Short mmCIF file of C-alpha atoms in Angstrom, two decimals:
data_model
loop_
_atom_site.label_atom_id
_atom_site.label_comp_id
_atom_site.label_asym_id
_atom_site.label_seq_id
_atom_site.Cartn_x
_atom_site.Cartn_y
_atom_site.Cartn_z
CA MET V 1238 0.02 -0.08 -0.28
CA ILE V 1239 1.11 3.91 -0.53
CA THR V 1240 2.68 5.10 2.96
CA ILE V 1241 3.54 8.53 4.04
CA GLU V 1242 7.37 8.00 2.61
CA ASP V 1243 6.13 7.39 -0.66
CA LEU V 1244 4.84 10.66 -1.01
CA LEU V 1245 7.22 12.89 0.81
CA ALA V 1246 9.32 13.28 -2.51
CA VAL V 1247 5.95 14.70 -4.74
CA PRO V 1248 6.17 18.65 -5.31
CA ILE V 1249 1.76 19.40 -4.98
CA LEU V 1250 2.28 17.57 -1.76
CA GLU V 1251 5.37 19.14 -0.33
CA SER V 1252 3.05 21.31 2.01
CA VAL V 1253 0.57 18.97 3.11
CA SER V 1254 0.17 17.38 6.86
CA ARG V 1255 1.54 14.01 8.09
CA ASP V 1256 -1.66 13.56 9.36
CA ASP V 1257 -3.42 14.62 5.42
CA LEU V 1258 -0.86 12.62 4.03
CA ALA V 1259 -1.72 9.82 5.62
CA ARG V 1260 -5.39 10.13 5.05
CA LEU V 1261 -4.63 10.35 1.54
CA ALA V 1262 -2.59 7.24 1.40
CA GLY V 1263 -5.24 5.33 3.11
CA SER V 1264 -7.95 5.73 0.75
CA SER V 1265 -5.89 5.73 -2.67
CA GLY V 1266 -4.95 2.89 -4.93
CA ASP V 1267 -1.27 1.46 -5.25
CA VAL V 1268 -1.48 0.43 -9.31
CA ARG V 1269 1.28 -1.65 -9.82
CA LEU V 1270 1.79 -1.15 -13.94
CA SER V 1271 4.30 -4.15 -16.53
CA ALA V 1272 5.64 -2.44 -19.49
CA GLY V 1273 3.22 -1.86 -22.05
CA GLU V 1274 -0.01 -1.81 -19.31
CA TYR V 1275 -2.18 1.63 -19.44
CA ALA V 1276 -2.93 3.02 -16.45
CA VAL V 1277 -6.09 4.59 -17.88
CA HIS V 1278 -7.30 5.02 -21.17
CA GLN V 1279 -8.37 8.21 -23.39
CA GLY V 1280 -11.83 8.69 -22.49
CA GLY V 1281 -11.37 7.30 -19.11
CA GLU V 1282 -13.17 8.83 -16.04
CA ARG V 1283 -11.27 11.73 -14.00
CA ALA V 1284 -9.51 10.81 -11.57
CA LEU V 1285 -6.12 12.30 -10.47
CA PHE V 1286 -2.76 9.92 -10.48
CA ILE V 1287 0.69 10.18 -9.09
CA VAL V 1288 3.75 8.35 -10.16
CA ILE V 1289 5.31 6.49 -7.67
CA SER V 1290 8.78 5.11 -9.49
CA GLY V 1291 8.89 3.91 -13.22
CA ARG V 1292 7.95 5.63 -16.23
CA ILE V 1293 4.59 6.81 -17.68
CA GLU V 1294 4.39 7.76 -21.53
CA VAL V 1295 0.97 9.72 -22.57
CA THR V 1296 -0.39 8.67 -25.88
CA LYS V 1297 -3.35 9.99 -27.94
CA SER V 1298 -4.98 8.89 -30.72
CA ILE V 1299 -4.25 10.53 -33.86
CA ASP V 1300 -5.39 10.34 -37.03
CA GLY V 1301 -6.16 6.81 -36.16
CA ILE V 1302 -3.06 5.88 -34.95
CA GLU V 1303 -1.84 6.03 -31.62
CA ARG V 1304 1.17 8.53 -30.96
CA VAL V 1305 3.37 9.45 -28.15
CA ILE V 1306 2.88 13.33 -26.89
CA GLY V 1307 4.47 13.47 -23.72
CA ALA V 1308 5.95 11.19 -20.45
CA ARG V 1309 5.46 11.21 -16.80
CA ALA V 1310 8.40 10.49 -14.11
CA PRO V 1311 8.79 9.60 -10.85
CA GLY V 1312 7.25 12.70 -8.21
CA GLN V 1313 4.59 14.03 -10.89
CA ILE V 1314 1.26 14.07 -11.87
CA PHE V 1315 -1.36 13.45 -14.55
CA GLY V 1316 -5.27 13.84 -14.70
CA GLU V 1317 -4.68 17.40 -13.82
CA VAL V 1318 -7.06 18.64 -16.82
CA PRO V 1319 -9.58 15.80 -15.68
CA ILE V 1320 -9.61 16.43 -12.34
CA THR V 1321 -9.32 20.13 -13.01
CA PHE V 1322 -11.76 20.90 -16.04
CA GLY V 1323 -14.52 17.83 -14.94
CA MET V 1324 -14.06 15.88 -18.32
CA PRO V 1325 -12.85 12.19 -19.35
CA PHE V 1326 -9.79 11.94 -20.08
CA GLN V 1327 -7.97 13.02 -23.46
CA GLY V 1328 -5.07 10.84 -23.86
CA SER V 1329 -4.10 7.47 -22.60
CA TYR V 1330 -0.82 7.09 -19.91
CA ARG V 1331 1.08 4.10 -20.54
CA ALA V 1332 3.75 1.94 -18.62
CA THR V 1333 7.18 2.05 -20.43
CA GLU V 1334 8.94 -0.15 -17.50
CA ALA V 1335 7.77 -1.31 -14.17
CA THR V 1336 5.76 0.91 -12.67
CA ARG V 1337 4.13 2.01 -9.46
CA VAL V 1338 1.04 4.63 -9.42
CA MET V 1339 -1.48 6.00 -6.94
CA HIS V 1340 -4.98 6.52 -7.77
CA VAL V 1341 -6.52 9.32 -6.11
CA ALA V 1342 -10.39 9.51 -6.67
CA ALA V 1343 -12.17 12.56 -7.83
CA ARG V 1344 -14.10 12.74 -4.14
CA ASP V 1345 -10.86 12.29 -2.28
CA PHE V 1346 -8.65 14.69 -4.14
CA HIS V 1347 -11.41 17.79 -3.72
CA ALA V 1348 -11.56 16.72 0.20
CA LEU V 1349 -8.18 17.44 0.21
CA ALA V 1350 -7.97 20.44 -1.51
CA ALA V 1351 -10.29 21.59 1.22
CA THR V 1352 -8.22 21.78 3.42
CA ASN V 1353 -5.14 22.53 1.33
CA PRO V 1354 -6.14 25.37 -1.10
CA GLU V 1355 -2.24 25.66 -2.03
CA VAL V 1356 -2.82 21.73 -3.78
CA LEU V 1357 -5.35 22.87 -5.48
CA THR V 1358 -3.88 26.06 -7.12
CA ARG V 1359 -0.96 24.07 -7.98
CA VAL V 1360 -2.98 21.71 -9.74
CA ALA V 1361 -5.21 23.97 -11.46
CA THR V 1362 -1.94 25.79 -12.96
CA LEU V 1363 -0.57 22.32 -14.26
CA ALA V 1364 -4.02 21.73 -15.82
CA SER V 1365 -4.16 24.86 -17.61
CA GLU V 1366 -0.70 24.73 -18.61
CA ARG V 1367 -1.94 20.81 -19.86
CA ILE V 1368 -5.00 22.37 -21.97
CA GLY V 1369 -3.15 24.88 -24.00
CA GLY V 1370 -0.80 22.01 -25.21
CA LEU V 1371 -3.90 20.04 -26.08
CA ARG V 1372 -5.36 22.75 -27.65
CA GLY V 1373 -2.33 23.41 -30.34
CA ILE V 1374 -2.46 19.51 -30.89
CA ALA V 1375 -6.44 19.91 -31.73
CA THR V 1376 -6.09 23.13 -33.57
CA ALA V 1377 -2.95 21.63 -35.48
CA GLN V 1378 -2.96 21.59 -39.10
CA PRO V 1379 -3.53 17.66 -39.76
CA ARG V 1380 -0.83 16.15 -42.06
CA ALA V 1381 -2.37 13.80 -44.58
CA ARG V 1382 -1.32 10.41 -44.87
CA ALA V 1383 -1.97 10.26 -48.49
CA VAL V 1384 -2.21 12.78 -50.93
CA MET V 1385 -5.34 10.83 -53.73
CA LEU V 1386 -4.90 11.60 -57.48
CA GLY V 1387 -8.52 11.08 -59.33
CA HIS V 1388 -11.48 12.00 -60.90
CA ARG V 1389 -14.79 12.52 -59.05
CA TRP V 1390 -17.16 10.56 -61.24
CA ASP V 1391 -14.92 7.28 -61.02
CA ASP V 1392 -16.24 4.55 -58.95
CA THR V 1393 -12.90 3.47 -57.27
CA VAL V 1394 -12.41 6.71 -56.09
CA ARG V 1395 -15.26 6.84 -54.31
CA GLU V 1396 -14.39 3.83 -52.42
CA LEU V 1397 -11.06 4.77 -51.88
CA ARG V 1398 -12.44 7.80 -50.13
CA SER V 1399 -15.58 6.19 -48.07
CA PHE V 1400 -12.40 3.41 -47.37
CA LEU V 1401 -9.78 5.97 -46.11
CA THR V 1402 -13.29 7.90 -44.02
CA ARG V 1403 -14.14 5.09 -42.51
CA ASN V 1404 -10.62 3.77 -41.27
CA GLN V 1405 -10.12 7.78 -39.86
CA ILE V 1406 -7.01 8.11 -41.96
CA SER V 1407 -6.67 11.35 -43.06
CA TYR V 1408 -6.67 12.42 -46.89
CA ASP V 1409 -6.14 15.15 -49.55
CA TRP V 1410 -8.02 14.81 -52.52
CA VAL V 1411 -7.12 16.77 -55.59
CA LEU V 1412 -8.59 16.51 -58.89
CA PRO V 1413 -6.81 15.90 -62.04
CA ASP V 1414 -8.31 19.09 -63.86
CA ALA V 1415 -7.80 20.84 -59.94
CA PRO V 1416 -6.03 24.74 -60.97
CA ASP V 1417 -4.02 24.38 -57.97
CA ARG V 1418 -3.24 20.64 -59.19
CA THR V 1419 0.97 21.33 -59.28
CA THR V 1420 0.79 22.78 -55.93
CA ARG V 1421 -0.86 19.98 -53.65
CA TRP V 1422 0.06 16.85 -55.38
CA SER V 1423 3.65 15.50 -55.32
CA GLY V 1424 3.50 12.80 -57.43
CA PRO V 1425 5.24 12.20 -60.93
CA THR V 1426 3.31 12.68 -63.95
CA VAL V 1427 0.77 10.12 -64.41
CA SER V 1428 -2.21 9.17 -67.16
CA ASP V 1429 -5.71 9.04 -66.76
CA GLU V 1430 -5.25 4.95 -67.53
CA GLU V 1431 -3.58 5.54 -63.79
CA LEU V 1432 -5.09 6.82 -62.14
CA PRO V 1433 -6.94 6.85 -59.11
CA ALA V 1434 -3.10 7.12 -57.90
CA LEU V 1435 -1.52 7.65 -54.13
CA VAL V 1436 1.19 9.45 -52.58
CA CYS V 1437 1.17 7.98 -49.06
CA ASP V 1438 3.35 9.72 -46.32
CA ASP V 1439 5.98 7.28 -46.96
CA GLY V 1440 6.43 9.03 -50.37
CA THR V 1441 5.04 5.75 -51.89
CA VAL V 1442 3.59 6.29 -55.28
CA LEU V 1443 0.94 3.87 -55.97
CA LYS V 1444 -1.01 3.84 -59.46
CA ARG V 1445 -4.68 2.09 -60.13
CA ALA V 1446 -4.87 1.93 -56.73
CA THR V 1447 -6.85 -0.48 -54.53
CA CYS V 1448 -8.24 -0.50 -51.30
CA ARG V 1449 -5.99 -3.49 -50.16
CA ASP V 1450 -2.94 -1.45 -51.37
CA VAL V 1451 -3.69 1.21 -50.05
CA ALA V 1452 -4.45 -0.13 -46.59
CA GLU V 1453 -1.15 -2.87 -46.65
CA ARG V 1454 0.75 0.53 -47.55
CA LEU V 1455 -0.71 2.63 -44.58
CA GLY V 1456 0.12 -0.51 -41.85
CA LEU V 1457 -3.34 -1.37 -41.78
CA GLN V 1458 -3.88 -5.26 -41.24
CA THR V 1459 -5.16 -7.62 -43.97
CA ARG V 1460 -3.86 -10.74 -43.16
CA PRO V 1461 -4.88 -12.96 -39.89
CA ARG V 1462 -1.59 -13.09 -37.82
CA VAL V 1463 -1.66 -17.31 -35.91
CA ALA V 1464 -3.30 -20.06 -38.20
CA GLU V 1465 -5.96 -20.42 -35.75
CA TYR V 1466 -8.32 -18.82 -34.03
CA ASP V 1467 -10.96 -19.40 -30.63
CA THR V 1468 -13.36 -17.23 -32.77
CA VAL V 1469 -13.41 -16.48 -36.26
CA ILE V 1470 -16.13 -13.33 -36.72
CA ILE V 1471 -16.87 -12.52 -40.22
CA GLY V 1472 -18.32 -9.11 -40.59
CA GLY V 1473 -17.14 -5.60 -38.87
CA GLY V 1474 -20.51 -4.11 -38.29
CA PRO V 1475 -22.25 -3.17 -34.80
CA ALA V 1476 -22.62 -6.80 -34.12
CA GLY V 1477 -19.15 -8.11 -34.92
CA LEU V 1478 -17.66 -5.31 -33.39
CA ALA V 1479 -19.68 -6.34 -30.28
CA ALA V 1480 -18.81 -9.74 -30.44
CA ALA V 1481 -14.80 -8.67 -30.89
CA VAL V 1482 -14.87 -6.54 -27.83
CA TYR V 1483 -16.51 -9.45 -25.70
CA GLY V 1484 -13.86 -12.18 -26.97
CA ALA V 1485 -10.90 -10.59 -26.77
CA SER V 1486 -11.56 -9.42 -23.54
CA GLU V 1487 -12.54 -12.53 -22.21
CA GLY V 1488 -9.34 -13.66 -23.49
CA LEU V 1489 -10.45 -15.45 -26.49
CA ARG V 1490 -7.67 -15.03 -29.80
CA THR V 1491 -10.38 -13.58 -31.94
CA LEU V 1492 -10.02 -12.42 -35.50
CA VAL V 1493 -12.60 -10.26 -37.17
CA ILE V 1494 -12.82 -10.44 -41.13
CA GLU V 1495 -14.01 -7.52 -43.04
CA ARG V 1496 -13.88 -7.13 -46.27
CA GLU V 1497 -14.29 -2.57 -46.15
CA ALA V 1498 -13.97 -1.30 -43.17
CA PRO V 1499 -15.33 -1.40 -39.18
CA GLY V 1500 -18.67 -0.22 -38.87
CA GLY V 1501 -20.89 -1.83 -41.07
CA GLN V 1502 -24.18 0.40 -41.92
CA ALA V 1503 -24.87 1.87 -38.85
CA GLU V 1504 -21.65 3.68 -39.66
CA THR V 1505 -23.04 5.92 -42.05
CA SER V 1506 -25.61 7.02 -40.07
CA SER V 1507 -25.59 10.95 -39.10
CA ARG V 1508 -26.76 10.83 -35.56
CA ILE V 1509 -28.80 7.71 -33.52
CA GLU V 1510 -31.33 9.83 -30.63
CA ASN V 1511 -32.45 6.70 -29.60
CA TYR V 1512 -28.86 4.44 -27.96
CA LEU V 1513 -29.04 3.85 -24.43
CA GLY V 1514 -26.26 5.97 -22.75
CA PHE V 1515 -25.44 8.81 -25.23
CA PRO V 1516 -28.51 11.55 -23.90
CA THR V 1517 -27.30 14.07 -27.13
CA GLY V 1518 -26.94 11.11 -29.17
CA VAL V 1519 -24.56 9.71 -31.23
CA SER V 1520 -23.74 9.40 -34.66
CA GLY V 1521 -22.49 5.95 -36.28
CA GLU V 1522 -18.73 7.00 -37.45
CA GLU V 1523 -18.19 7.70 -33.36
CA LEU V 1524 -19.83 4.09 -32.66
CA ALA V 1525 -17.86 2.66 -34.49
CA ARG V 1526 -14.62 3.93 -34.16
CA ARG V 1527 -15.26 4.27 -30.32
CA ALA V 1528 -15.95 0.14 -31.08
CA LEU V 1529 -13.08 -0.36 -33.05
CA GLN V 1530 -10.54 1.00 -30.59
CA GLN V 1531 -11.86 -0.67 -28.12
CA ALA V 1532 -11.78 -3.90 -29.63
CA THR V 1533 -8.00 -3.61 -30.46
CA ARG V 1534 -7.03 -2.16 -27.42
CA LEU V 1535 -8.51 -5.64 -25.58
CA GLY V 1536 -6.49 -7.32 -28.52
CA ALA V 1537 -8.87 -8.66 -30.93
CA GLU V 1538 -7.11 -8.96 -34.47
CA ILE V 1539 -9.27 -6.89 -37.57
CA ALA V 1540 -8.26 -7.95 -41.60
CA VAL V 1541 -9.74 -5.37 -43.21
CA THR V 1542 -10.64 -5.70 -47.10
CA ARG V 1543 -10.97 -9.13 -46.77
CA SER V 1544 -13.61 -11.56 -47.35
CA ALA V 1545 -14.68 -14.78 -46.38
CA VAL V 1546 -15.35 -17.23 -49.69
CA SER V 1547 -16.23 -20.43 -48.23
CA ILE V 1548 -16.10 -22.07 -44.75
CA ASP V 1549 -15.85 -26.27 -44.60
CA PRO V 1550 -17.88 -27.19 -41.53
CA ALA V 1551 -16.36 -30.45 -41.07
CA THR V 1552 -12.93 -28.88 -40.69
CA MET V 1553 -14.27 -25.53 -39.68
CA VAL V 1554 -11.90 -23.30 -42.07
CA VAL V 1555 -12.75 -20.32 -43.54
CA THR V 1556 -11.41 -19.30 -47.07
CA LEU V 1557 -10.82 -15.80 -47.86
CA ASP V 1558 -9.55 -13.96 -51.21
CA GLY V 1559 -6.76 -15.22 -52.29
CA ALA V 1560 -7.09 -18.78 -51.10
CA GLU V 1561 -5.77 -18.13 -47.70
CA ARG V 1562 -7.11 -20.24 -45.05
CA VAL V 1563 -7.73 -19.94 -41.46
CA ARG V 1564 -9.03 -22.34 -39.10
CA ALA V 1565 -11.35 -21.89 -36.43
CA ARG V 1566 -12.73 -23.34 -33.28
CA THR V 1567 -16.04 -21.29 -33.68
CA ILE V 1568 -17.39 -18.85 -36.21
CA ILE V 1569 -20.10 -16.30 -35.92
CA LEU V 1570 -21.81 -14.76 -38.92
CA ALA V 1571 -22.31 -11.08 -38.50
CA THR V 1572 -22.19 -10.27 -42.00
CA GLY V 1573 -24.94 -7.41 -41.99
CA VAL V 1574 -27.17 -7.05 -44.82
CA THR V 1575 -26.23 -5.00 -48.43
CA TRP V 1576 -29.00 -2.46 -50.27
CA ARG V 1577 -31.37 -4.07 -52.68
CA ARG V 1578 -31.03 -2.67 -56.05
CA LEU V 1579 -33.07 -1.49 -58.13
CA SER V 1580 -34.10 -1.74 -61.65
CA THR V 1581 -34.87 1.69 -62.57
CA GLU V 1582 -33.86 2.86 -66.26
CA GLY V 1583 -30.61 4.59 -65.80
CA PHE V 1584 -29.57 3.42 -62.68
CA ASP V 1585 -26.78 0.53 -63.68
CA ARG V 1586 -25.24 2.98 -65.81
CA LEU V 1587 -24.79 5.86 -63.32
CA LEU V 1588 -23.74 3.49 -60.70
CA GLY V 1589 -21.35 5.11 -59.04
CA ARG V 1590 -21.40 8.32 -61.20
CA GLY V 1591 -24.83 10.15 -59.22
CA VAL V 1592 -26.07 7.04 -58.25
CA PHE V 1593 -25.48 5.52 -55.22
CA TYR V 1594 -26.95 2.30 -52.73
CA GLY V 1595 -26.66 3.67 -49.29
CA ALA V 1596 -24.45 6.37 -48.47
CA SER V 1597 -21.10 7.08 -46.37
CA ARG V 1598 -19.90 9.75 -44.67
CA SER V 1599 -17.19 11.08 -47.21
CA GLU V 1600 -20.13 11.61 -50.20
CA ALA V 1601 -20.98 15.31 -48.07
CA ALA V 1602 -18.16 16.92 -50.67
CA SER V 1603 -19.82 15.59 -53.64
CA THR V 1604 -23.17 17.15 -52.66
CA GLN V 1605 -22.08 20.69 -51.50
CA GLY V 1606 -24.61 22.85 -53.20
CA GLN V 1607 -26.53 20.82 -55.34
CA ASP V 1608 -30.02 19.38 -54.99
CA ILE V 1609 -29.90 15.63 -54.28
CA HIS V 1610 -32.85 13.05 -54.27
CA LEU V 1611 -32.98 10.17 -51.51
CA ILE V 1612 -35.41 6.63 -51.79
CA GLY V 1613 -36.73 5.42 -48.58
CA ALA V 1614 -38.81 5.87 -45.70
CA GLY V 1615 -36.93 4.14 -43.07
CA ASN V 1616 -34.29 5.51 -40.24
CA SER V 1617 -31.69 4.76 -42.56
CA ALA V 1618 -33.03 6.93 -45.33
CA GLY V 1619 -33.81 9.63 -42.43
CA GLN V 1620 -30.53 9.98 -40.78
CA ALA V 1621 -28.98 10.26 -44.36
CA ALA V 1622 -31.23 13.38 -45.33
CA LEU V 1623 -30.28 15.08 -41.93
CA PHE V 1624 -26.58 14.33 -42.67
CA PHE V 1625 -26.72 15.96 -46.32
CA ALA V 1626 -28.87 18.43 -45.88
CA SER V 1627 -26.10 20.00 -43.63
CA HIS V 1628 -23.98 20.21 -47.13
CA ALA V 1629 -26.51 20.09 -50.00
CA ARG V 1630 -28.98 22.94 -50.87
CA SER V 1631 -31.63 20.59 -50.98
CA VAL V 1632 -33.04 16.98 -50.10
CA THR V 1633 -35.87 15.66 -51.75
CA LEU V 1634 -37.19 12.05 -50.18
CA VAL V 1635 -39.09 10.00 -52.48
CA VAL V 1636 -41.71 7.78 -50.88
CA ARG V 1637 -43.51 5.57 -52.25
CA GLY V 1638 -46.06 5.61 -49.44
CA GLY V 1639 -48.15 8.03 -48.12
CA GLY V 1640 -46.75 9.01 -45.11
CA LEU V 1641 -43.67 8.24 -43.03
CA GLU V 1642 -45.07 6.95 -39.81
CA LYS V 1643 -45.35 3.14 -40.65
CA SER V 1644 -41.05 3.16 -41.47
CA MET V 1645 -39.50 5.75 -39.68
CA SER V 1646 -39.24 6.85 -35.82
CA ARG V 1647 -41.28 9.69 -34.73
CA TYR V 1648 -38.44 11.62 -33.58
CA LEU V 1649 -36.74 11.16 -37.17
CA ILE V 1650 -39.88 12.47 -38.37
CA GLU V 1651 -40.29 15.08 -36.54
CA GLN V 1652 -36.28 16.59 -37.03
CA VAL V 1653 -36.51 16.24 -40.72
CA GLN V 1654 -39.93 18.20 -41.32
CA HIS V 1655 -38.29 21.03 -39.19
CA LYS V 1656 -35.24 21.02 -41.83
CA ALA V 1657 -36.15 23.85 -44.24
CA ASN V 1658 -34.43 22.77 -46.73
CA ILE V 1659 -35.48 18.75 -46.33
CA ALA V 1660 -38.44 18.16 -48.81
CA THR V 1661 -40.64 15.03 -48.78
CA ALA V 1662 -42.42 13.21 -52.06
CA LEU V 1663 -44.96 11.27 -51.11
CA ASN V 1664 -47.01 8.93 -53.40
CA SER V 1665 -44.05 8.77 -55.63
CA GLU V 1666 -40.96 7.01 -57.41
CA ILE V 1667 -38.20 7.49 -59.68
CA THR V 1668 -38.48 6.04 -63.35
CA ALA V 1669 -35.49 6.89 -64.86
CA ALA V 1670 -32.10 8.68 -64.29
CA HIS V 1671 -30.56 10.81 -67.27
CA GLY V 1672 -27.13 11.73 -67.97
CA ASP V 1673 -23.78 11.41 -70.03
CA LYS V 1674 -21.06 10.81 -67.67
CA HIS V 1675 -22.30 11.31 -64.49
CA LEU V 1676 -26.28 11.72 -63.33
CA ALA V 1677 -28.02 15.23 -63.99
CA SER V 1678 -31.93 14.61 -63.97
CA LEU V 1679 -34.04 11.88 -63.16
CA ASP V 1680 -37.99 11.01 -64.35
CA LEU V 1681 -40.25 11.97 -60.85
CA SER V 1682 -43.56 9.86 -61.28
CA ASP V 1683 -46.39 10.99 -58.75
CA ARG V 1684 -48.14 7.73 -58.06
CA SER V 1685 -51.43 8.99 -57.43
CA THR V 1686 -52.19 11.07 -60.32
CA GLY V 1687 -49.80 9.47 -62.71
CA SER V 1688 -48.20 12.60 -63.99
CA THR V 1689 -44.32 12.59 -64.51
CA ARG V 1690 -42.06 15.15 -64.37
CA ARG V 1691 -38.26 15.63 -64.82
CA VAL V 1692 -36.23 16.88 -62.16
CA GLU V 1693 -32.26 18.11 -61.62
CA SER V 1694 -30.43 15.61 -59.69
CA GLY V 1695 -26.96 16.33 -58.61
CA GLY V 1696 -27.17 12.39 -56.93
CA VAL V 1697 -29.66 10.02 -55.78
CA PHE V 1698 -29.06 7.55 -52.79
CA VAL V 1699 -31.22 4.56 -51.87
CA PHE V 1700 -32.21 3.28 -49.24
CA ILE V 1701 -34.83 0.93 -49.91
CA GLY V 1702 -34.82 -2.84 -48.93
CA ALA V 1703 -32.04 -5.21 -47.46
CA ASP V 1704 -30.89 -8.53 -48.52
CA ALA V 1705 -28.74 -10.71 -46.93
CA GLU V 1706 -25.44 -12.13 -49.24
CA THR V 1707 -25.39 -15.31 -47.54
CA THR V 1708 -25.24 -17.63 -51.40
CA TRP V 1709 -21.37 -17.98 -50.43
CA LEU V 1710 -22.21 -19.72 -47.16
CA PRO V 1711 -22.42 -23.69 -47.05
CA ASP V 1712 -25.75 -25.24 -47.66
CA ALA V 1713 -25.08 -26.92 -44.48
CA ILE V 1714 -26.42 -23.58 -42.58
CA VAL V 1715 -30.01 -23.33 -42.84
CA ARG V 1716 -31.32 -20.05 -44.20
CA ASP V 1717 -35.11 -18.94 -44.76
CA GLU V 1718 -36.42 -18.57 -47.77
CA ARG V 1719 -35.10 -14.63 -47.84
CA GLY V 1720 -31.45 -15.78 -47.69
CA TYR V 1721 -31.38 -15.08 -43.56
CA ILE V 1722 -29.61 -17.11 -41.23
CA ARG V 1723 -32.03 -19.40 -39.02
CA THR V 1724 -30.94 -20.13 -35.62
CA GLY V 1725 -31.47 -21.76 -32.09
CA ASP V 1726 -35.21 -23.27 -32.22
CA PRO V 1727 -36.14 -22.60 -36.04
CA VAL V 1728 -32.97 -24.70 -36.86
CA ALA V 1729 -34.27 -27.81 -33.70
CA ARG V 1730 -38.06 -27.93 -35.80
CA SER V 1731 -36.13 -27.52 -39.47
CA GLY V 1732 -34.92 -31.08 -38.83
CA HIS V 1733 -31.33 -29.97 -40.09
CA TRP V 1734 -29.93 -30.09 -36.31
CA PRO V 1735 -27.61 -33.27 -35.89
CA LEU V 1736 -27.02 -33.10 -31.89
CA GLN V 1737 -28.89 -34.64 -28.78
CA ARG V 1738 -29.04 -30.95 -27.01
CA ASP V 1739 -30.84 -28.13 -28.08
CA PRO V 1740 -28.71 -25.29 -30.55
CA TYR V 1741 -28.28 -22.58 -28.82
CA LEU V 1742 -30.57 -19.41 -29.43
CA LEU V 1743 -27.79 -17.51 -32.17
CA GLU V 1744 -26.63 -21.41 -33.24
CA THR V 1745 -26.76 -21.92 -36.83
CA SER V 1746 -27.43 -25.95 -38.13
CA VAL V 1747 -24.04 -27.10 -37.80
CA PRO V 1748 -22.86 -26.48 -34.18
CA GLY V 1749 -19.98 -24.47 -33.34
CA ILE V 1750 -21.27 -21.67 -36.44
CA PHE V 1751 -23.46 -18.97 -34.69
CA ALA V 1752 -24.91 -15.91 -36.46
CA CYS V 1753 -25.79 -12.43 -34.70
CA GLY V 1754 -27.02 -9.23 -36.59
CA ASP V 1755 -29.56 -8.35 -39.61
CA VAL V 1756 -28.17 -11.77 -41.90
CA ARG V 1757 -29.80 -13.89 -38.55
CA THR V 1758 -33.27 -13.94 -39.19
CA SER V 1759 -35.93 -11.90 -36.84
CA PRO V 1760 -38.01 -9.26 -37.26
CA ILE V 1761 -35.97 -7.13 -35.11
CA LYS V 1762 -32.86 -4.73 -37.06
CA ARG V 1763 -31.80 -2.07 -34.90
CA VAL V 1764 -27.90 -0.99 -33.38
CA ALA V 1765 -28.96 -2.14 -30.07
CA ALA V 1766 -29.95 -5.47 -30.81
CA ALA V 1767 -26.67 -6.28 -33.13
CA VAL V 1768 -24.76 -5.36 -30.05
CA GLY V 1769 -26.95 -7.04 -27.85
CA GLU V 1770 -26.53 -10.27 -29.93
CA GLY V 1771 -22.43 -9.78 -30.76
CA SER V 1772 -22.43 -10.05 -27.02
CA MET V 1773 -24.38 -13.02 -26.76
CA ALA V 1774 -22.51 -14.83 -29.25
CA ILE V 1775 -19.78 -14.80 -27.23
CA ALA V 1776 -21.45 -16.15 -24.63
CA PHE V 1777 -22.68 -19.04 -26.55
CA VAL V 1778 -19.02 -19.29 -27.82
CA HIS V 1779 -18.02 -20.04 -24.32
CA GLN V 1780 -20.84 -22.73 -23.07
CA PHE V 1781 -19.35 -24.61 -26.68
CA LEU V 1782 -16.00 -24.95 -26.30
CA ALA V 1783 -16.55 -25.54 -22.29
CA GLN V 1784 -19.02 -28.51 -23.88
CA GLN V 1785 -16.18 -29.47 -26.08
CA ALA V 1786 -13.44 -29.76 -23.63
CA ARG V 1787 -15.35 -31.89 -21.34
CA ALA V 1788 -16.40 -34.47 -24.46
#
């Protein structure tokens, strides 16, 4: 435990009486860290720490990378900013060697400060100095990790922009005909056939770049690090990330296979207002960012730009694109759903050039000052409308039905109705898209009158229906007539369950393979439900592994 002698060499406590030091030592935690262990993480609750021995380095996640921004030696403190200004920790504090720190709870610090105001003065002075440094970091011009040269309506450029944004990698995008191209593009001269091209922060130039190329060059994980895992999670949306967090935190060797970037469809939501614990709402991007940081901090591996192409139920081997194989003791299917394609005239021809399925936050720049249209009446369409309304000149929701009440949450309807530049076209549908190199206009039909008018449009985003992409799964995994995976009791009643025991609630027709989130047969399609199922799947994984061990 902490003793008075441990505190005598701490400058901020030099004026404190021995009796007060004894009370402080008796109420404070004695935290012993090995090299690499954290005393507290960014976002942690406020408290004050005093370094007794060893060394602490201060790190902060900047541009998706944890960077060292300071250090603390014996006798120094950290947590002065949270304790003074009542905010969470703005950085993480990690031991670089065997280290001992004293943890002072907020209530104990304030009790000490009440009788020793000079301590409060010294801590507040340090906090003011630190907050200035943090302000400098926050206001510094971010250094782009990549500069991309590519045409606006190139679908590969759109994929790369979405990929970089969703993986929290800062970049600069330069159009080939931009007047300031020579000052912003530091790479060599490239032809149109070599676009898109990227200059990475290490000087490497990528021509005809793909998401996989960029991921590998910028240091993102794209391959499994070992041959076998306790659980392999296919899909990095809310359900998959929740399973990764719980699996890794409970000691399971965990791998997530994600074909694009973590976050799934929820990542594109501008604001989720009804997610528990966020009274002012949280954007899907922020929720995905936090979940990704949490999963990786706990030890889960996240391999991006990789797709699972087959599963062998007999050997539990997952084959990835490129014929790479990874063995799993258990598998969790969390692949979510994809937006349903429309057969509207002109949509296929203009796909990626003004016609989009779903939306990414990276699309905001391309809608600036445009009149855009969103097809759909669900929560995803409503959230996208609110997001784009801050960038586009006008946003029109095109709805086949006579209202939004049956398919959109009340809070979203109210926000949509109060946005001056959002209009709702009820009983309407888009029957054709027109344009040469990119979308220019749409045919908008009124289903109640049969009339059609042509309207200018800078982009149309489709949020109608969703399908489960499960055709790649083996026949042994039973699905319903729409392709969604059956689990639990429906599997037991299907006649395809091979064991004497009943399947677990989220277990598929193959023992040890589980499904959670939107890909599972269920009437509930909510972010919170997906997160709950992801965490629940790990509980069933533990039960399955324990049963295997007994057998």
